[in-house]
mmCIF file of C-alpha atoms and ligand atoms in Angstrom:
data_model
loop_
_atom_site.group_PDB
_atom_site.id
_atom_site.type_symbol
_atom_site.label_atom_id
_atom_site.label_comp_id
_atom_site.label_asym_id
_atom_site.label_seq_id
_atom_site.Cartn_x
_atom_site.Cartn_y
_atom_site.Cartn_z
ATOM 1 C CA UNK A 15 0.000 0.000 0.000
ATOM 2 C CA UNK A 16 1.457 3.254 -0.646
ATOM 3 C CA UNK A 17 1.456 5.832 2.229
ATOM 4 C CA UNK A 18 -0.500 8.807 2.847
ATOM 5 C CA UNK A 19 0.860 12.114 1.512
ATOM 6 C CA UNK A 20 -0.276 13.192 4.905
ATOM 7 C CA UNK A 21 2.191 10.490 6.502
ATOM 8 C CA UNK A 22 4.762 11.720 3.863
ATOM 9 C CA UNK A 23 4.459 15.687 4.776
ATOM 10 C CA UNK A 24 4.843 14.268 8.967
ATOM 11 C CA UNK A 25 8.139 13.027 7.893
ATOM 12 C CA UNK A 26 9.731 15.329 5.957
ATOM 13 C CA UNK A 27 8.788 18.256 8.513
ATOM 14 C CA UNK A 28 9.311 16.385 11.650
ATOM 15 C CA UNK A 29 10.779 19.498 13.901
ATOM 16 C CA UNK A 30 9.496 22.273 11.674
ATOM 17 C CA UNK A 31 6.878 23.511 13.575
ATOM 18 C CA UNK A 32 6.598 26.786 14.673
ATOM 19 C CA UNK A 33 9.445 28.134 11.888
ATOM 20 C CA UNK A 34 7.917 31.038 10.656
ATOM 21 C CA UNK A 35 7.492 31.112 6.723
ATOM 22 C CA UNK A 36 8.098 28.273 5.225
ATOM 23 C CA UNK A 37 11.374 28.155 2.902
ATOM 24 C CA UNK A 38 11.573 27.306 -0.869
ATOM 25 C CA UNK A 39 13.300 23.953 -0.032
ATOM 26 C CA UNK A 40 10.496 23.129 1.801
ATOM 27 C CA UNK A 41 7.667 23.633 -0.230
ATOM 28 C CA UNK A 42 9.941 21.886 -3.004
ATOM 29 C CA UNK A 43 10.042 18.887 -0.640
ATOM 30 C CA UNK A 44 6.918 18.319 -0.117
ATOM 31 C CA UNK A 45 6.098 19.143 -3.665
ATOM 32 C CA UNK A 46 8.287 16.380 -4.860
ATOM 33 C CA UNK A 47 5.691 14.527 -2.052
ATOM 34 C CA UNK A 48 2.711 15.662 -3.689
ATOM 35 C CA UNK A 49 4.265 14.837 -7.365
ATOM 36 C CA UNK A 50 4.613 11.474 -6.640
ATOM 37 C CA UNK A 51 1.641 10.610 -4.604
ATOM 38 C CA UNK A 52 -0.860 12.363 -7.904
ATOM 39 C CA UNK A 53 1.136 10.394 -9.885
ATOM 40 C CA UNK A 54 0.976 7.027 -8.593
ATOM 41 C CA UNK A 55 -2.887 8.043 -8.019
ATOM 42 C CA UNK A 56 -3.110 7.946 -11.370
ATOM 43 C CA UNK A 57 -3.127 11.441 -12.257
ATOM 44 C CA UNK A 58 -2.014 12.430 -16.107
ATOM 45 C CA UNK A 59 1.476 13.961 -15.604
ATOM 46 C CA UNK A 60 0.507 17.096 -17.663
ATOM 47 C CA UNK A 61 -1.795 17.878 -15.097
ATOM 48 C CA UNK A 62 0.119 16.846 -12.154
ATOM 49 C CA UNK A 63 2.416 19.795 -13.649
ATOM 50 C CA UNK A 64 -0.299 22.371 -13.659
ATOM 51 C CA UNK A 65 -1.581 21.113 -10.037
ATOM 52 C CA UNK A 66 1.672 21.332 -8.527
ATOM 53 C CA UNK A 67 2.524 24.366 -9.603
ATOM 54 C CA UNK A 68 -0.923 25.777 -8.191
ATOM 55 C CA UNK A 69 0.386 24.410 -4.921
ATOM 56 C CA UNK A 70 3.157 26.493 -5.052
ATOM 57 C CA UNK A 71 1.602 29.523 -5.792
ATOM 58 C CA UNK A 72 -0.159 29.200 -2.899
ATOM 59 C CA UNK A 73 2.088 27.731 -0.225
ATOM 60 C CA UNK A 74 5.194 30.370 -0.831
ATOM 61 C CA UNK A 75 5.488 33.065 1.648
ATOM 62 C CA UNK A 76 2.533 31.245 4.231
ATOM 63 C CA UNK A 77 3.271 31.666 7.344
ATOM 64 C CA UNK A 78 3.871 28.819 9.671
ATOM 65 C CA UNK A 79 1.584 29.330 12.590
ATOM 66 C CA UNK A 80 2.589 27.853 15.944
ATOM 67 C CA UNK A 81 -1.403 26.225 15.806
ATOM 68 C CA UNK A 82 -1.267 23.863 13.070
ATOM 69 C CA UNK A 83 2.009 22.023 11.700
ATOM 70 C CA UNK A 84 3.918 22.511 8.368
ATOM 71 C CA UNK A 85 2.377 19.228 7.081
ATOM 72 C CA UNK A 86 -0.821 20.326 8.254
ATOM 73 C CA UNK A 87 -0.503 23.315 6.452
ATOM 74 C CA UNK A 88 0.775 21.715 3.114
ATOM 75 C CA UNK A 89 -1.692 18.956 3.012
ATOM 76 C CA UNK A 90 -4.956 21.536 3.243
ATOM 77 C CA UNK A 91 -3.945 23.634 0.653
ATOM 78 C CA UNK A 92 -3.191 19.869 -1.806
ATOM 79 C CA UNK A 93 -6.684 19.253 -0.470
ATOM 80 C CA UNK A 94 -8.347 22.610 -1.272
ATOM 81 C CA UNK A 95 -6.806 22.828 -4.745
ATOM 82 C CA UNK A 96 -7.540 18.932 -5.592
ATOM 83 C CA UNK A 97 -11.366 20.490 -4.891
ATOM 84 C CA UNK A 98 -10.836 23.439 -6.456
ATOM 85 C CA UNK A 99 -10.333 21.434 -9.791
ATOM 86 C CA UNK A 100 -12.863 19.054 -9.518
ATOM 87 C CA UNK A 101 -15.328 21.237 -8.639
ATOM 88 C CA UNK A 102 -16.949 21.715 -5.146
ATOM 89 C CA UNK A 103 -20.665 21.969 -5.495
ATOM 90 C CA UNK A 104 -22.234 18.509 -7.520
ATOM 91 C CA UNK A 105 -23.468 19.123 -10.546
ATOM 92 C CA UNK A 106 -26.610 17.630 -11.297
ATOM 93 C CA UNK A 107 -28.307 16.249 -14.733
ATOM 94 C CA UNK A 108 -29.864 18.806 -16.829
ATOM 95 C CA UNK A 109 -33.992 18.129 -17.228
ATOM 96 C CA UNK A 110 -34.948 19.604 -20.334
ATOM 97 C CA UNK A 111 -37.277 21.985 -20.240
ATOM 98 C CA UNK A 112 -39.173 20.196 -23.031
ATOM 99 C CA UNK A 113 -39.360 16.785 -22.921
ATOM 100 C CA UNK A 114 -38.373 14.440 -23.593
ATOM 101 C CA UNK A 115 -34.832 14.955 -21.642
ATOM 102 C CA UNK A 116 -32.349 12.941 -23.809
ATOM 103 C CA UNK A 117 -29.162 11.758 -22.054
ATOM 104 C CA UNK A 118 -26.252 9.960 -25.152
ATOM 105 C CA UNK A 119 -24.389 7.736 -23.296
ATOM 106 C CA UNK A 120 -20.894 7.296 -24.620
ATOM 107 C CA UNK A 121 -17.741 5.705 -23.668
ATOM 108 C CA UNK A 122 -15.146 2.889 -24.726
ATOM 109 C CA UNK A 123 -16.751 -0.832 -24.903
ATOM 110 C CA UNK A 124 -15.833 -2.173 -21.181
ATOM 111 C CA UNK A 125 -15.996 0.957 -19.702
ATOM 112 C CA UNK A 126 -19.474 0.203 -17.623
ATOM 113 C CA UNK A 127 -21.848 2.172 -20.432
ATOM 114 C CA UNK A 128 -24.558 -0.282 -20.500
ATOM 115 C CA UNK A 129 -24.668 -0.785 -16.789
ATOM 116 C CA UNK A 130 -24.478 3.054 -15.868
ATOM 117 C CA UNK A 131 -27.408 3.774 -18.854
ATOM 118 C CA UNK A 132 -29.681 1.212 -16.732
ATOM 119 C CA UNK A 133 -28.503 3.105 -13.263
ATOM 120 C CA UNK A 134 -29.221 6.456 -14.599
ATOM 121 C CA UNK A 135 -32.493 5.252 -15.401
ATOM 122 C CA UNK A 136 -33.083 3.964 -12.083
ATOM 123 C CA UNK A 137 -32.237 6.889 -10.786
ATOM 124 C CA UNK A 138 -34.534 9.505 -12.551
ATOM 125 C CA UNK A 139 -37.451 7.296 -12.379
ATOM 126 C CA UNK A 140 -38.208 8.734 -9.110
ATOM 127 C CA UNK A 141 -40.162 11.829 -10.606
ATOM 128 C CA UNK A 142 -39.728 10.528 -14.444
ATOM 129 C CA UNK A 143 -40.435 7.939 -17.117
ATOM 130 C CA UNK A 144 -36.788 7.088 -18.518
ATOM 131 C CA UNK A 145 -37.009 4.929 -22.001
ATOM 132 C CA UNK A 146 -33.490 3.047 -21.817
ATOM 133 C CA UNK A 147 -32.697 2.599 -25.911
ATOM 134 C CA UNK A 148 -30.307 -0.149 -27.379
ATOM 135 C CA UNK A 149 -27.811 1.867 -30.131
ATOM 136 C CA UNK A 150 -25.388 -0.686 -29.925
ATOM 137 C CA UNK A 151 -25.966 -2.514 -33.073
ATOM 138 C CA UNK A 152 -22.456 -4.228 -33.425
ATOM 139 C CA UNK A 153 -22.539 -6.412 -30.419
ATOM 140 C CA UNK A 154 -25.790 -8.266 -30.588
ATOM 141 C CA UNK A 155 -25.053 -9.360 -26.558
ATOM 142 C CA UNK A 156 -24.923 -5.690 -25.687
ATOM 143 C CA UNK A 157 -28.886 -5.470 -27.172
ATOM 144 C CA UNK A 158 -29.690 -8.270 -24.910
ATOM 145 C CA UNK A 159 -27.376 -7.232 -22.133
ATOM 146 C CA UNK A 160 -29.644 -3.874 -21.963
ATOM 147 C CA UNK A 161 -32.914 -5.507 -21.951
ATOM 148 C CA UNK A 162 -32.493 -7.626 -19.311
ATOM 149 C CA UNK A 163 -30.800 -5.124 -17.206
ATOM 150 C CA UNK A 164 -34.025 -2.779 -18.074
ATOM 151 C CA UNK A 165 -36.551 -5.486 -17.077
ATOM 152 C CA UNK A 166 -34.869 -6.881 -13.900
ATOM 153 C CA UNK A 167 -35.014 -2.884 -13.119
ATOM 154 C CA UNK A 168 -38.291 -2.552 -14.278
ATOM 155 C CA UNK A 169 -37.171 0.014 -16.963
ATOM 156 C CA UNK A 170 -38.971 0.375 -20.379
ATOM 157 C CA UNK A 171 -36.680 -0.435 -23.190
ATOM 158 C CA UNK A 172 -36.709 -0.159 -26.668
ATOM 159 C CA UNK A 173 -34.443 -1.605 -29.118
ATOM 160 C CA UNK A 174 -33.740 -2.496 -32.739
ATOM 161 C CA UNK A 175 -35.913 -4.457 -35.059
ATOM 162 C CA UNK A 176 -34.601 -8.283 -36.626
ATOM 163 C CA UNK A 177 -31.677 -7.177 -38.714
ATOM 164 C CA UNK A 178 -32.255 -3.536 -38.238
ATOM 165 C CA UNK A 179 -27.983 -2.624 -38.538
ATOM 166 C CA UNK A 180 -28.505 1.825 -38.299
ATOM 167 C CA UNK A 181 -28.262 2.745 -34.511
ATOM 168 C CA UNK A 182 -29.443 6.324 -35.450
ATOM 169 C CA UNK A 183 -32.623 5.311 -37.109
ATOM 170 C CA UNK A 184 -33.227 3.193 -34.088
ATOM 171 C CA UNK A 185 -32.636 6.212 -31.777
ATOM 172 C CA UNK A 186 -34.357 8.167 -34.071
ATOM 173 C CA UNK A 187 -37.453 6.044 -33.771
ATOM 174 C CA UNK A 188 -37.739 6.143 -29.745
ATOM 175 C CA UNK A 189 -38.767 9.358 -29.893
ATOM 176 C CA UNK A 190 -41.912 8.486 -31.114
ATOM 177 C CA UNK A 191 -41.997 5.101 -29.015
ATOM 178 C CA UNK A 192 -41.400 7.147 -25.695
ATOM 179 C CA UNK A 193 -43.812 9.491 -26.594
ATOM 180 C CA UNK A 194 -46.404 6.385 -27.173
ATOM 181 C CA UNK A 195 -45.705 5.544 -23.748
ATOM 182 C CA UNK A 196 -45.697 8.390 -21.836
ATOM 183 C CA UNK A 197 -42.021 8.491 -21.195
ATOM 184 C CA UNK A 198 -40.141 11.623 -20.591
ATOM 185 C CA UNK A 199 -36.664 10.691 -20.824
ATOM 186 C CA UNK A 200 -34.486 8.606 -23.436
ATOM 187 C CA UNK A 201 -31.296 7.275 -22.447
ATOM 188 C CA UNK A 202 -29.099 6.147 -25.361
ATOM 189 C CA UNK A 203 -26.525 3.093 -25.314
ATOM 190 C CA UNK A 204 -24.201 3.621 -27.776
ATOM 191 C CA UNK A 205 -21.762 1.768 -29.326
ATOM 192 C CA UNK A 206 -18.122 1.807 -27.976
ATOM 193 C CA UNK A 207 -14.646 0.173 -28.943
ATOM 194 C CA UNK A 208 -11.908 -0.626 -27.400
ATOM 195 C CA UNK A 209 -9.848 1.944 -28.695
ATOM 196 C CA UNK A 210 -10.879 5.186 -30.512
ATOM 197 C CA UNK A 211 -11.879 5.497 -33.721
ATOM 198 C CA UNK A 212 -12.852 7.664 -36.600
ATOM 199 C CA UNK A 213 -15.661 5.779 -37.708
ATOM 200 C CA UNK A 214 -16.941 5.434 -34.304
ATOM 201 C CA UNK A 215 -17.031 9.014 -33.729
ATOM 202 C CA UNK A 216 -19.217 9.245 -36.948
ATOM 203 C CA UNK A 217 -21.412 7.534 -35.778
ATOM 204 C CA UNK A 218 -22.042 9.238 -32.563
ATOM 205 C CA UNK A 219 -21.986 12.767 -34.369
ATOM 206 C CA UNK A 220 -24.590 11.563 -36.587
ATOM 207 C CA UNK A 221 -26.892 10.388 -33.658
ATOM 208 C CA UNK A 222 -26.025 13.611 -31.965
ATOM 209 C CA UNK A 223 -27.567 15.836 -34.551
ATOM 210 C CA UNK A 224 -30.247 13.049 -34.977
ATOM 211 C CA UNK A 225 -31.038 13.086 -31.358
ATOM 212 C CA UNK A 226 -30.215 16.737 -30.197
ATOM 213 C CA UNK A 227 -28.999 15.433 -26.941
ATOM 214 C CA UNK A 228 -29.731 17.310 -23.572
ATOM 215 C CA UNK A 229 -26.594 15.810 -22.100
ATOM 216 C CA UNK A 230 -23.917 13.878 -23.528
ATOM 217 C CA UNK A 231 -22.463 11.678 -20.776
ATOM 218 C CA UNK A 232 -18.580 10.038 -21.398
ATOM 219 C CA UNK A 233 -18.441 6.837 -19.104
ATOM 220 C CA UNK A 234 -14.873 6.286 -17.861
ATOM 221 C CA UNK A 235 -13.365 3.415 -16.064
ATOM 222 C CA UNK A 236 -11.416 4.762 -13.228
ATOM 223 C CA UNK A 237 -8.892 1.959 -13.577
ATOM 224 C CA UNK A 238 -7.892 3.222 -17.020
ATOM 225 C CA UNK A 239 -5.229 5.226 -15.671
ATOM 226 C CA UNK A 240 -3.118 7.889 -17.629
ATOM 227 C CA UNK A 241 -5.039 6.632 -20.893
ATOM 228 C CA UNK A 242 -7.946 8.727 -19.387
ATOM 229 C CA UNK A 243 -7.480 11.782 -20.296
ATOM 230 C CA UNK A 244 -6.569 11.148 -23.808
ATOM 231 C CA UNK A 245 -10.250 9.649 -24.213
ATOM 232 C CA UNK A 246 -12.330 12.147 -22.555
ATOM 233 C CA UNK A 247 -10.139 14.636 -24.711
ATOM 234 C CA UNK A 248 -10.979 12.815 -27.914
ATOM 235 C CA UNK A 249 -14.924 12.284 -26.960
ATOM 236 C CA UNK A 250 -15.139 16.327 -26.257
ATOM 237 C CA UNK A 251 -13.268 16.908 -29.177
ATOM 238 C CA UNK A 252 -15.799 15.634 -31.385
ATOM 239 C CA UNK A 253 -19.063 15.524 -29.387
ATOM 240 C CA UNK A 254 -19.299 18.452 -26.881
ATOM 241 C CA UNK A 255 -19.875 16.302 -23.457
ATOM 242 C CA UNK A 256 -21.810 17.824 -21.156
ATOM 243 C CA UNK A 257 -20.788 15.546 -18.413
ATOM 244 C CA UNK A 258 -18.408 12.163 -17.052
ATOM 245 C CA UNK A 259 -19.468 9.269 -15.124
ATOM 246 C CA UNK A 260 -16.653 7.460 -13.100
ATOM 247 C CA UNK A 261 -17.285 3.829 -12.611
ATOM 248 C CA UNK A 262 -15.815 0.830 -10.826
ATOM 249 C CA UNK A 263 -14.909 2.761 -7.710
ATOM 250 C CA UNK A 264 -15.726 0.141 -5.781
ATOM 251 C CA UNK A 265 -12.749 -1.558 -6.484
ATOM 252 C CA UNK A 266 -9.020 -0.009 -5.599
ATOM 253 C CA UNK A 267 -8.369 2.613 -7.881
ATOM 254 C CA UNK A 268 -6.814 5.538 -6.664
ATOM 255 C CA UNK A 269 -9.399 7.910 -8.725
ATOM 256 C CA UNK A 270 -6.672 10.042 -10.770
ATOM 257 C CA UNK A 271 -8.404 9.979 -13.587
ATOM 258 C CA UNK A 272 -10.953 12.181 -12.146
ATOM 259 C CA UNK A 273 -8.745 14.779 -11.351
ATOM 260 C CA UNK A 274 -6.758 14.959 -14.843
ATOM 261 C CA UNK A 275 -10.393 14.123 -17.344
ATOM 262 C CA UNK A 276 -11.912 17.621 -15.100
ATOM 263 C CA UNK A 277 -8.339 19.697 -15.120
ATOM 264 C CA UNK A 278 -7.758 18.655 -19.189
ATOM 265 C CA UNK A 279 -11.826 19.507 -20.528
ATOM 266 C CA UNK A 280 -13.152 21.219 -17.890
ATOM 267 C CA UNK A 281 -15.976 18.938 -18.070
ATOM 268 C CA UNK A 282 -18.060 18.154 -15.028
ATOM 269 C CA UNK A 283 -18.201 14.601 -13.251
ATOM 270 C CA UNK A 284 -21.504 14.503 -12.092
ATOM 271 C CA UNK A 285 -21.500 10.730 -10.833
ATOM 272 C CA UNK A 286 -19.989 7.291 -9.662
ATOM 273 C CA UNK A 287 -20.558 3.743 -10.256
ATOM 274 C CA UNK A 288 -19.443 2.354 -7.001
ATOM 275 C CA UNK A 289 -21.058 -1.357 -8.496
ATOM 276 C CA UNK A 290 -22.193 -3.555 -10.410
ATOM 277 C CA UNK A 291 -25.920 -3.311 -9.133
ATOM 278 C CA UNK A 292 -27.993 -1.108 -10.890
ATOM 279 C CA UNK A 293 -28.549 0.967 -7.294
ATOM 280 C CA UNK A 294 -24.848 1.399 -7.384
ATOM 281 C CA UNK A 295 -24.642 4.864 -8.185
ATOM 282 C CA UNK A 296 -23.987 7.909 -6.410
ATOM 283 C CA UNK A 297 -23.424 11.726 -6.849
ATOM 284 C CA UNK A 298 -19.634 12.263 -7.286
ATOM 285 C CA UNK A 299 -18.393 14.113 -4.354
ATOM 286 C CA UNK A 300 -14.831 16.253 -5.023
ATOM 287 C CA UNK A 301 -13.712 15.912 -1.167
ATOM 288 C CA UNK A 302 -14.483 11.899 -0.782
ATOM 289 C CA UNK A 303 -12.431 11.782 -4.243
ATOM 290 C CA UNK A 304 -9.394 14.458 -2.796
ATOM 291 C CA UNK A 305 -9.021 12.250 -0.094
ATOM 292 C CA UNK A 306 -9.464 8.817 -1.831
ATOM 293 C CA UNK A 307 -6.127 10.361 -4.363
ATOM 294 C CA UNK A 308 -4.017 11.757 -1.486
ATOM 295 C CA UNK A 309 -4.789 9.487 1.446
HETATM 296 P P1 GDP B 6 -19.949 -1.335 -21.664
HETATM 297 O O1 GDP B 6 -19.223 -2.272 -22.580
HETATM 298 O O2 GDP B 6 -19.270 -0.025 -21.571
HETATM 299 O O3 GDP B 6 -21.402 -1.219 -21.952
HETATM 300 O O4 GDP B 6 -19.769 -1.925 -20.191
HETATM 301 P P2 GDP B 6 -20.754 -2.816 -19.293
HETATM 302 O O5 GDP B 6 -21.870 -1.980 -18.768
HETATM 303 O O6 GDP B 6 -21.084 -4.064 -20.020
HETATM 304 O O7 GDP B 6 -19.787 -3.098 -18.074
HETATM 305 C C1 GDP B 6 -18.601 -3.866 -18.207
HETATM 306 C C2 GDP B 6 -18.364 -4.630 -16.911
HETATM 307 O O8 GDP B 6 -18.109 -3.708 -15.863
HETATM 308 C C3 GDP B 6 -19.580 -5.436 -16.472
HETATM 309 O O9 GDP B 6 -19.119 -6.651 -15.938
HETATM 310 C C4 GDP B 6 -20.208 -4.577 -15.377
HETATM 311 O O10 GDP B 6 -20.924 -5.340 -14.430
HETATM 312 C C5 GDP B 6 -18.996 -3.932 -14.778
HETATM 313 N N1 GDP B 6 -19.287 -2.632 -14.119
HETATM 314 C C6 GDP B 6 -19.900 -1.547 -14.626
HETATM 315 N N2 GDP B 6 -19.926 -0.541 -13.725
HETATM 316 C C7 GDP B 6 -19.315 -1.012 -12.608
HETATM 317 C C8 GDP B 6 -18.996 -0.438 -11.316
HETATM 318 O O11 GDP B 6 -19.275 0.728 -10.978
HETATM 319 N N3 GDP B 6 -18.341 -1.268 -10.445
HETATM 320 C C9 GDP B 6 -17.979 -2.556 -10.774
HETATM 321 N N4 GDP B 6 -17.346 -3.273 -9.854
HETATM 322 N N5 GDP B 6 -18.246 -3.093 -11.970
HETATM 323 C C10 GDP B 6 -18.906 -2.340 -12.877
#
């Protein structure tokens, strides 16, 4: 297990207390501290750069007061700027004003799309009718994988027809089939790959302008690591997201990928899969996730 930055800071400034200012050598200690513990959190270097220097800004010429410890000092300012980045307040999902409220799910194949589209709709249908919709015409399973998921969760789906191989005529079409059944929000499962690619992103623009999404959600595994950022960047890029969902925080990840996918598109993370339950979602909350990447 790696050890707290918190531990780290008590070590290096074991005897400082009560110094007065802190000096440049010590704020570059611990900032070699804080470098190593984003990075090994999983945090894209680029934006450990940008983070640490932040730091810096902030900790040079503080004084030292004989109440709280260097360390202390140090570690709440990490903690306040890892905040600062991802963004204090939660930010909820936009309702449209005129339904229905349409919600593209995107994301790599793997990532936890289908599962988060089916906990989203759990979610909203206290106070709506959420249509979950089957785009992902390439893997048959993942049709199949979405209806069940729907049913067990009680969730009206609606998917392609025998042989039916256009996912934007069949998102095209639930418009008309939510409206049928009195539902006021469509959640889209797209397609996804394992790694990026051009005609991929076609096909989500197309369904975009189709579809005229009210939010366009990019579902990242937090184990993906450094790769991250790279994908959210690409996904923006071409789509305009209006939001991430983290999953699989359940298991041991360190959550970097949070941090760098905000500081890189300035896109908001506005929830976490913490399972593989359909209830297994919460709001994402900045200070849980600060602490979770510094310890
Ligand atoms: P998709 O290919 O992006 O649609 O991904 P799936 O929804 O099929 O999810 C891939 C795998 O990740 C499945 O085994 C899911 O049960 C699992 N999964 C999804 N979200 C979570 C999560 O938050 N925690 C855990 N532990 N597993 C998850």
């Amino acid at each position: 297990m790696f050890d707290s930055l918190k531990e780290r800071f008590e070590n290096i400034f074991a005897g400082l207390r009560g110094k007065g200012k802190l000096s440049e050598e010590d704020i570059n200690l611990a900032l070699r501290e804080v470098r190593r513990a984003l990075l090994e959190a999983d945090v894209n270097y680029k934006v450990v750069k940008d983070v640490v220097e932040a730091i810096r800004a902030r900790a040079t010429g503080q004084q030292v007061l004989e109440s709280i410890t260097p360390s202390q000092l140090i570690f709440t300012i990490v903690y306040e700027e890892l905040i600062k980045i991802m963004g204090e307040a939660p930010a909820p999902l936009v309702i449209s004003p005129k339904p229905p409220t349409v919600y593209m799910m995107v994301g790599l194949q793997g990532s936890g799309k289908t599962t988060t589209t089916v906990k989203i709709a759990r979610r909203m249908s206290k106070g709506h009718k959420p249509l979950v919709v089957a785009c992902d015409l390439r893997r048959p399973a993942a049709v199949d994988q979405l209806r069940v998921l729907a049913e067990k969760a009680n969730i009206p789906f609606f998917g392609p027809e025998a042989g039916e191989t256009d996912p934007v005529a069949v998102a095209r079409r639930s418009r008309a089939y939510a409206e049928s059944h009195l539902c006021d929000m469509i959640l889209l499962d797209t397609a996804g790959r394992l790694q990026m690619d051009d005609e991929l992103m076609r096909e989500l623009e197309s369904m975009k302008e189709a579809t005229a999404p009210t939010e366009i959600l990019l579902v990242v595994d937090s184990m993906t690591g450094q790769e991250a950022v790279n994908v959210a960047g690409t996904f923006h890029e071409r789509l305009g997201l209006t939001g991430v969902v983290l999953t699989k925080l359940d298991g041991d990840a360190r959550g970097g990928p949070s941090l760098a996918v905000r500081a890189s598109t300035g896109v908001p993370i506005k929830l976490a899969g913490c399972g593989e339950k359909t209830e297994d979602l919460e709001v994402f909350d900045a200070r849980r996730m600060a602490q979770r990447i510094i310890g």
